[in-house]
Amino acid sequence: MLQPATDRIPRRAVAGYAVGSVGTGGFGTLPGLVLAYYLTDTLAVPALLATVVVIVPKVWDVLIDPAVGALSDREARGSATRTRLMALGALTLPIGFIGMFAAPAGLPPVMAGLWVLVFFVLATSSFSLFQVPYIALPADLTSDYAERTRLMAWRIAVLALAILLVGAGGPAVRDAACGGSTGYLVMGVVVATVLLLGMLGTVLGVRGRRPHDDGGGTPHAAPATTYRAGLAAFRELPAYRRLLVVFVLQALATGTMLAAAQYVATYTLDDQAALTLLFVALVAPALLVVPFWTRYAGRVGKPAALTAASVMFAAASLGLVALLWAPGWWVYLPVALAGVGYAGMQLFPLAMLPDVIHAAGRHRGGAMSGLWTAGETAGMALGPVVVLLLLALGGFRSSTADQTLAQPDAAHVMIVLAFSLLPALLVGASLLVLRSYDDPVPARASSEVPA
């Protein structure tokens, strides 16, 4: 039963929850955007070895996320809060994040890759402690269908701004600091500070907000103590299973596009700094269109709105294949159109997940969000991996910070396909899964979504 009048989330909690996206968006974006390029074109790590460096920390993250979810459920049962784990993650993340971009100049490529690997594992561990409880929070904060969309709309608006500032600003800081090893270190310090402030903002902002009674299991019902609870939810709940598959496929699509963007800027557009414009074109539309998507979902329902956003993204991505024959300024137009779809693809799965958790019982929220975060991490992690494997297949030649090598034609083709055709196909596959999704809280129950 919806309670729009009595279950409205206070503005302080809405703002506190939204600002956490500065941390999640920044960490989820910048490594995927520049880490592969940092390894291959600053540290001279061969593409195949760079693939290992990028994927191993993410495999680790996938393994620990469900376990963190179980810990989060246990914390919620004992103290009616999930913020202790979040605070620990926020305070320790800067150590690993800065270390990732602090490989000493002159290290042999293998040792440099090992350095990045160790600190990336540390950073992803800290991030998991924050991200998993953070994903579970909306189901704790309200039982109202429309309020969850309102909460998520503000989060996605902040997320878009954070992705824009960190994704465009991070490389800009790197370039302003003269690039190379020094530039990446300065970038790491600046961005780590921003991530820390955003995550601590959530811990303080939602403090004192008591979880509601979800009606389908008391807030203090004993949770499963292992990550098997998330896998059990995946098996038992068709809506959760299909939504997670859709989200992972779309995370892989966007992760692939983001990882390929720097290579497109450098080798297709012949301008490394064009990465900033590509990124702005993809993310900036979200700042304008999230209110539109929110109102649209209020009329047609979240699943239908997600379908429309996904079709828009896939069509725009497919048009980018023309970069193979005519690279030029026109690329920013379809990228911006993809950005409009990208905003919806970020908003709606995250607004639909609390609906699924609410239907299943809040006591399973941590386990379900743990598996969700593991899936998202796997999708985003595989994006750079797929790009690096395609580069290796195309004969890509790694460079140092002082020298950029010419690339064979096959490598140029792989760069464009990773940026265009592959994301379009992945989102197309997600649409096939989305067709069978059954909304556990039909749109008929939602009142008009508040602004």
Coordinates of N, CA and C in Angstrom, one line a residue, residues 145 292-308 348 439 442-444 446:
Y145 N 6.2 4.1 -4.2 CA 6.6 3.9 -5.6 C 7.1 5.3 -6.2
F292 N 12.5 15.4 -17.7 CA 11.6 14.9 -18.7 C 11.4 13.4 -18.6
W293 N 12.5 12.6 -18.4 CA 12.3 11.2 -18.3 C 11.5 10.8 -17.0
T294 N 11.6 11.6 -15.9 CA 10.8 11.3 -14.7 C 9.3 11.5 -15.0
R295 N 9.0 12.6 -15.7 CA 7.6 12.8 -16.0 C 7.0 11.8 -17.0
Y296 N 7.9 11.4 -17.9 CA 7.5 10.4 -18.9 C 7.2 9.1 -18.2
A297 N 8.0 8.7 -17.3 CA 7.8 7.4 -16.6 C 6.6 7.5 -15.7
G298 N 6.2 8.7 -15.2 CA 5.0 8.8 -14.5 C 3.7 8.5 -15.3
R299 N 3.9 8.7 -16.7 CA 2.7 8.5 -17.5 C 2.7 7.1 -18.1
V300 N 3.9 6.5 -18.4 CA 3.9 5.2 -19.1 C 4.4 4.1 -18.3
G301 N 5.0 4.4 -17.1 CA 5.6 3.4 -16.3 C 7.1 3.3 -16.5
K302 N 7.9 2.9 -15.5 CA 9.3 2.8 -15.6 C 9.8 1.8 -16.7
P303 N 9.3 0.6 -16.8 CA 9.8 -0.3 -17.9 C 9.6 0.3 -19.3
A304 N 8.5 0.9 -19.6 CA 8.3 1.4 -20.9 C 9.3 2.6 -21.2
A305 N 9.5 3.4 -20.1 CA 10.4 4.5 -20.3 C 11.8 4.0 -20.5
L306 N 12.2 3.0 -19.8 CA 13.5 2.4 -20.0 C 13.7 1.8 -21.4
T307 N 12.7 1.3 -21.9 CA 12.7 0.8 -23.3 C 13.0 1.9 -24.3
A308 N 12.2 3.0 -24.1 CA 12.4 4.1 -25.0 C 13.8 4.7 -24.9
F348 N 16.3 4.6 -14.7 CA 15.2 3.7 -14.5 C 15.6 2.4 -13.8
D439 N 6.6 -5.7 -14.0 CA 6.8 -4.7 -13.0 C 6.1 -5.2 -11.7
P442 N 2.9 -2.1 -10.3 CA 2.5 -1.5 -11.6 C 2.3 0.0 -11.5
A443 N 2.5 0.7 -12.6 CA 2.4 2.1 -12.7 C 1.1 2.7 -12.2
R444 N 0.0 1.8 -12.3 CA -1.3 2.3 -11.8 C -1.3 2.7 -10.4
S446 N 1.2 4.2 -8.8 CA 2.0 5.4 -8.5 C 1.1 6.7 -8.6

